[in-house]
mmCIF file of C-alpha atoms in Angstrom:
data_model
loop_
_atom_site.group_PDB
_atom_site.id
_atom_site.type_symbol
_atom_site.label_atom_id
_atom_site.label_comp_id
_atom_site.label_asym_id
_atom_site.label_seq_id
_atom_site.Cartn_x
_atom_site.Cartn_y
_atom_site.Cartn_z
ATOM 1 C CA UNK G 24 -62.447 -140.520 -31.350
ATOM 2 C CA UNK G 25 -63.775 -137.047 -32.172
ATOM 3 C CA UNK G 26 -65.462 -136.237 -35.583
ATOM 4 C CA UNK G 27 -67.793 -133.463 -36.768
ATOM 5 C CA UNK G 28 -71.495 -133.919 -37.363
ATOM 6 C CA UNK G 29 -71.273 -133.658 -41.166
ATOM 7 C CA UNK G 30 -69.101 -136.713 -41.455
ATOM 8 C CA UNK G 31 -71.671 -138.809 -39.698
ATOM 9 C CA UNK G 32 -73.263 -141.530 -42.080
ATOM 10 C CA UNK G 33 -76.051 -143.919 -41.815
ATOM 11 C CA UNK G 34 -74.800 -146.931 -39.704
ATOM 12 C CA UNK G 35 -72.142 -144.879 -37.756
ATOM 13 C CA UNK G 36 -72.272 -144.996 -33.991
ATOM 14 C CA UNK G 37 -71.646 -142.035 -31.660
ATOM 15 C CA UNK G 38 -72.055 -141.172 -27.973
ATOM 16 C CA UNK G 39 -74.588 -138.361 -27.082
ATOM 17 C CA UNK G 40 -75.250 -137.469 -23.452
ATOM 18 C CA UNK G 41 -73.741 -140.775 -22.297
ATOM 19 C CA UNK G 42 -76.007 -142.933 -24.597
ATOM 20 C CA UNK G 43 -74.751 -144.896 -27.541
ATOM 21 C CA UNK G 44 -76.757 -143.912 -30.747
ATOM 22 C CA UNK G 45 -76.533 -145.198 -34.275
ATOM 23 C CA UNK G 46 -77.254 -142.957 -37.278
ATOM 24 C CA UNK G 47 -80.353 -143.871 -39.240
ATOM 25 C CA UNK G 48 -80.315 -140.799 -41.477
ATOM 26 C CA UNK G 49 -78.219 -137.628 -41.656
ATOM 27 C CA UNK G 50 -79.595 -134.565 -43.612
ATOM 28 C CA UNK G 51 -77.619 -131.423 -43.982
ATOM 29 C CA UNK G 52 -79.912 -128.230 -44.012
ATOM 30 C CA UNK G 53 -78.492 -124.975 -45.416
ATOM 31 C CA UNK G 54 -80.681 -122.214 -44.455
ATOM 32 C CA UNK G 55 -80.521 -118.813 -46.580
ATOM 33 C CA UNK G 56 -79.000 -117.177 -43.478
ATOM 34 C CA UNK G 57 -76.862 -118.689 -40.886
ATOM 35 C CA UNK G 58 -74.777 -121.832 -40.441
ATOM 36 C CA UNK G 59 -75.550 -125.224 -41.895
ATOM 37 C CA UNK G 60 -77.130 -127.579 -39.532
ATOM 38 C CA UNK G 61 -77.059 -131.579 -39.547
ATOM 39 C CA UNK G 62 -80.429 -132.985 -38.820
ATOM 40 C CA UNK G 63 -79.806 -136.637 -37.654
ATOM 41 C CA UNK G 64 -82.177 -139.412 -36.953
ATOM 42 C CA UNK G 65 -80.684 -141.764 -34.554
ATOM 43 C CA UNK G 66 -81.491 -145.030 -32.980
ATOM 44 C CA UNK G 67 -80.719 -146.326 -29.459
ATOM 45 C CA UNK G 68 -79.720 -149.979 -30.213
ATOM 46 C CA UNK G 69 -80.026 -150.967 -26.584
ATOM 47 C CA UNK G 70 -83.620 -149.572 -26.052
ATOM 48 C CA UNK G 71 -84.766 -149.557 -29.695
ATOM 49 C CA UNK G 72 -86.120 -145.960 -29.499
ATOM 50 C CA UNK G 73 -85.441 -143.264 -32.223
ATOM 51 C CA UNK G 74 -84.219 -139.677 -31.596
ATOM 52 C CA UNK G 75 -84.076 -136.644 -33.822
ATOM 53 C CA UNK G 76 -81.053 -134.393 -33.001
ATOM 54 C CA UNK G 77 -79.752 -131.131 -34.487
ATOM 55 C CA UNK G 78 -76.088 -130.254 -34.571
ATOM 56 C CA UNK G 79 -74.052 -127.502 -36.168
ATOM 57 C CA UNK G 80 -72.181 -129.203 -39.114
ATOM 58 C CA UNK G 81 -68.859 -128.392 -37.581
ATOM 59 C CA UNK G 82 -69.922 -129.390 -34.062
ATOM 60 C CA UNK G 83 -67.576 -132.055 -32.493
ATOM 61 C CA UNK G 84 -69.138 -135.640 -31.936
ATOM 62 C CA UNK G 85 -67.698 -138.425 -30.024
ATOM 63 C CA UNK G 86 -67.650 -141.455 -32.350
ATOM 64 C CA UNK G 87 -68.086 -144.836 -30.446
ATOM 65 C CA UNK G 88 -65.715 -147.759 -31.041
ATOM 66 C CA UNK G 89 -67.565 -150.636 -32.601
ATOM 67 C CA UNK G 90 -65.994 -154.085 -33.372
ATOM 68 C CA UNK G 91 -67.359 -156.213 -36.100
ATOM 69 C CA UNK G 92 -66.707 -159.976 -35.880
ATOM 70 C CA UNK G 93 -68.169 -162.841 -37.930
ATOM 71 C CA UNK G 94 -70.306 -165.302 -35.933
ATOM 72 C CA UNK G 95 -72.184 -168.300 -37.122
ATOM 73 C CA UNK G 96 -75.975 -168.702 -36.576
ATOM 74 C CA UNK G 97 -76.887 -171.666 -34.426
ATOM 75 C CA UNK G 98 -80.453 -171.453 -33.342
ATOM 76 C CA UNK G 99 -83.416 -169.403 -32.171
ATOM 77 C CA UNK G 100 -85.338 -169.883 -29.012
ATOM 78 C CA UNK G 101 -88.344 -167.572 -27.913
ATOM 79 C CA UNK G 102 -87.202 -164.625 -30.182
ATOM 80 C CA UNK G 103 -83.629 -164.884 -29.040
ATOM 81 C CA UNK G 104 -81.052 -165.758 -31.729
ATOM 82 C CA UNK G 105 -77.762 -167.496 -30.592
ATOM 83 C CA UNK G 106 -74.571 -167.087 -32.526
ATOM 84 C CA UNK G 107 -71.081 -168.438 -32.195
ATOM 85 C CA UNK G 108 -67.690 -166.990 -32.945
ATOM 86 C CA UNK G 109 -65.944 -169.728 -34.976
ATOM 87 C CA UNK G 110 -62.570 -168.660 -33.478
ATOM 88 C CA UNK G 111 -63.113 -168.394 -29.797
ATOM 89 C CA UNK G 112 -66.267 -170.666 -29.691
ATOM 90 C CA UNK G 113 -67.818 -167.951 -27.642
ATOM 91 C CA UNK G 114 -71.752 -167.777 -28.026
ATOM 92 C CA UNK G 115 -73.658 -164.534 -28.075
ATOM 93 C CA UNK G 116 -77.488 -164.105 -27.830
ATOM 94 C CA UNK G 117 -79.115 -161.450 -29.873
ATOM 95 C CA UNK G 118 -82.723 -160.165 -29.503
ATOM 96 C CA UNK G 119 -84.809 -160.426 -32.794
ATOM 97 C CA UNK G 120 -85.314 -156.802 -32.707
ATOM 98 C CA UNK G 121 -81.576 -156.096 -33.563
ATOM 99 C CA UNK G 122 -81.783 -158.210 -36.616
ATOM 100 C CA UNK G 123 -84.955 -156.735 -38.019
ATOM 101 C CA UNK G 124 -86.940 -158.177 -40.950
ATOM 102 C CA UNK G 125 -84.061 -160.051 -42.581
ATOM 103 C CA UNK G 126 -84.200 -162.497 -39.519
ATOM 104 C CA UNK G 127 -86.665 -164.588 -41.753
ATOM 105 C CA UNK G 128 -83.794 -165.450 -43.943
ATOM 106 C CA UNK G 129 -81.368 -166.802 -41.244
ATOM 107 C CA UNK G 130 -80.252 -170.339 -41.966
ATOM 108 C CA UNK G 131 -78.461 -172.685 -39.614
ATOM 109 C CA UNK G 132 -74.612 -172.324 -40.120
ATOM 110 C CA UNK G 133 -74.981 -168.950 -41.908
ATOM 111 C CA UNK G 134 -72.024 -166.538 -41.193
ATOM 112 C CA UNK G 135 -73.243 -163.034 -40.056
ATOM 113 C CA UNK G 136 -71.236 -160.007 -39.022
ATOM 114 C CA UNK G 137 -72.151 -158.658 -35.630
ATOM 115 C CA UNK G 138 -71.181 -155.280 -34.358
ATOM 116 C CA UNK G 139 -70.589 -155.017 -30.667
ATOM 117 C CA UNK G 140 -69.850 -152.111 -28.261
ATOM 118 C CA UNK G 141 -68.207 -152.891 -24.992
ATOM 119 C CA UNK G 142 -69.213 -156.585 -25.528
ATOM 120 C CA UNK G 143 -72.897 -155.837 -26.234
ATOM 121 C CA UNK G 144 -74.448 -156.601 -29.620
ATOM 122 C CA UNK G 145 -75.569 -153.528 -31.621
ATOM 123 C CA UNK G 146 -76.311 -154.942 -35.028
ATOM 124 C CA UNK G 147 -76.390 -158.031 -37.019
ATOM 125 C CA UNK G 148 -75.693 -158.039 -40.864
ATOM 126 C CA UNK G 149 -76.700 -160.946 -42.857
ATOM 127 C CA UNK G 150 -75.083 -161.878 -46.166
ATOM 128 C CA UNK G 151 -76.501 -159.849 -49.135
ATOM 129 C CA UNK G 152 -78.120 -162.801 -50.857
ATOM 130 C CA UNK G 153 -79.337 -166.310 -49.646
ATOM 131 C CA UNK G 154 -80.428 -169.357 -51.589
ATOM 132 C CA UNK G 155 -83.990 -170.499 -50.834
ATOM 133 C CA UNK G 156 -86.338 -173.154 -52.181
ATOM 134 C CA UNK G 157 -89.760 -172.134 -53.695
ATOM 135 C CA UNK G 158 -92.368 -174.338 -51.903
ATOM 136 C CA UNK G 159 -95.468 -172.867 -53.713
ATOM 137 C CA UNK G 160 -95.827 -171.022 -56.999
ATOM 138 C CA UNK G 161 -98.772 -170.409 -59.317
ATOM 139 C CA UNK G 162 -98.511 -172.371 -62.602
ATOM 140 C CA UNK G 163 -97.613 -170.371 -65.778
ATOM 141 C CA UNK G 164 -100.699 -169.253 -67.767
ATOM 142 C CA UNK G 165 -100.235 -169.552 -71.550
ATOM 143 C CA UNK G 166 -99.717 -166.098 -73.108
ATOM 144 C CA UNK G 167 -98.777 -164.453 -69.838
ATOM 145 C CA UNK G 168 -95.056 -164.404 -70.777
ATOM 146 C CA UNK G 169 -95.485 -161.831 -73.423
ATOM 147 C CA UNK G 170 -95.049 -158.886 -70.986
ATOM 148 C CA UNK G 171 -92.570 -158.665 -68.038
ATOM 149 C CA UNK G 172 -94.891 -159.912 -65.332
ATOM 150 C CA UNK G 173 -94.104 -161.562 -62.054
ATOM 151 C CA UNK G 174 -96.088 -164.069 -59.982
ATOM 152 C CA UNK G 175 -96.241 -164.632 -56.269
ATOM 153 C CA UNK G 176 -94.416 -167.485 -54.738
ATOM 154 C CA UNK G 177 -93.924 -168.794 -51.156
ATOM 155 C CA UNK G 178 -90.512 -169.723 -50.029
ATOM 156 C CA UNK G 179 -89.297 -172.431 -47.519
ATOM 157 C CA UNK G 180 -89.385 -169.931 -44.668
ATOM 158 C CA UNK G 181 -92.837 -168.878 -45.449
ATOM 159 C CA UNK G 182 -92.045 -165.483 -46.830
ATOM 160 C CA UNK G 183 -93.633 -164.413 -50.105
ATOM 161 C CA UNK G 184 -91.691 -163.142 -53.038
ATOM 162 C CA UNK G 185 -92.532 -161.997 -56.600
ATOM 163 C CA UNK G 186 -90.800 -164.340 -59.178
ATOM 164 C CA UNK G 187 -90.698 -164.589 -63.020
ATOM 165 C CA UNK G 188 -93.101 -166.959 -64.765
ATOM 166 C CA UNK G 189 -90.591 -169.529 -65.390
ATOM 167 C CA UNK G 190 -89.971 -170.252 -61.598
ATOM 168 C CA UNK G 191 -91.814 -173.378 -60.537
ATOM 169 C CA UNK G 192 -92.320 -175.107 -57.204
ATOM 170 C CA UNK G 193 -89.051 -176.748 -56.054
ATOM 171 C CA UNK G 194 -86.796 -174.279 -57.860
ATOM 172 C CA UNK G 195 -83.968 -172.886 -55.868
ATOM 173 C CA UNK G 196 -83.610 -169.092 -56.186
ATOM 174 C CA UNK G 197 -81.351 -166.354 -54.784
ATOM 175 C CA UNK G 198 -83.109 -163.675 -52.646
ATOM 176 C CA UNK G 199 -81.737 -160.383 -51.404
ATOM 177 C CA UNK G 200 -81.965 -160.519 -47.629
ATOM 178 C CA UNK G 201 -82.315 -156.786 -47.246
ATOM 179 C CA UNK G 202 -85.743 -156.432 -48.989
ATOM 180 C CA UNK G 203 -86.688 -160.065 -49.826
ATOM 181 C CA UNK G 204 -86.660 -159.503 -53.534
ATOM 182 C CA UNK G 205 -85.900 -162.128 -56.114
ATOM 183 C CA UNK G 206 -82.637 -161.846 -57.693
ATOM 184 C CA UNK G 207 -81.951 -164.883 -59.966
ATOM 185 C CA UNK G 208 -82.324 -168.601 -60.238
ATOM 186 C CA UNK G 209 -79.645 -170.509 -58.083
ATOM 187 C CA UNK G 210 -76.568 -171.794 -59.989
ATOM 188 C CA UNK G 211 -76.427 -175.212 -58.281
#
């Protein structure tokens, strides 16, 4: 499918010189004289390398066909994560590099969206939030609650997060998987 460079957004995949690339950032530069230029930062999902490209904004780009399917996370072995399609029971193995830092929040049985191109996994998207248990939290110091302060806590997966003073060890909280930030106390 053909498209123009100005229409590419972060996360879009396209073919360039026979290679599949995924847009990380697309900036449109409008010089005082001349045509606008799209400055695209792209990542090769198969090799993991980043590339900077320049296109005229109206230049034709070949968009890649990606298929997104829900998979259930099963287990991890030596940095390789195994997922299963619940409809076909097909298993797919994904390198930890494709998941990135949110892999710390993967839980057995979690449903994740996996994008594939010609059968090869390109990216893994976790749910926006996940419920975790606080395994370690500093006690509340009297008088510390007068200002909006946060204290460090350790989650069941070993990740550190800043939480409000009322959160104690054993409390279940909701955490954003994208950045690992505290969202709220779990409602369960």
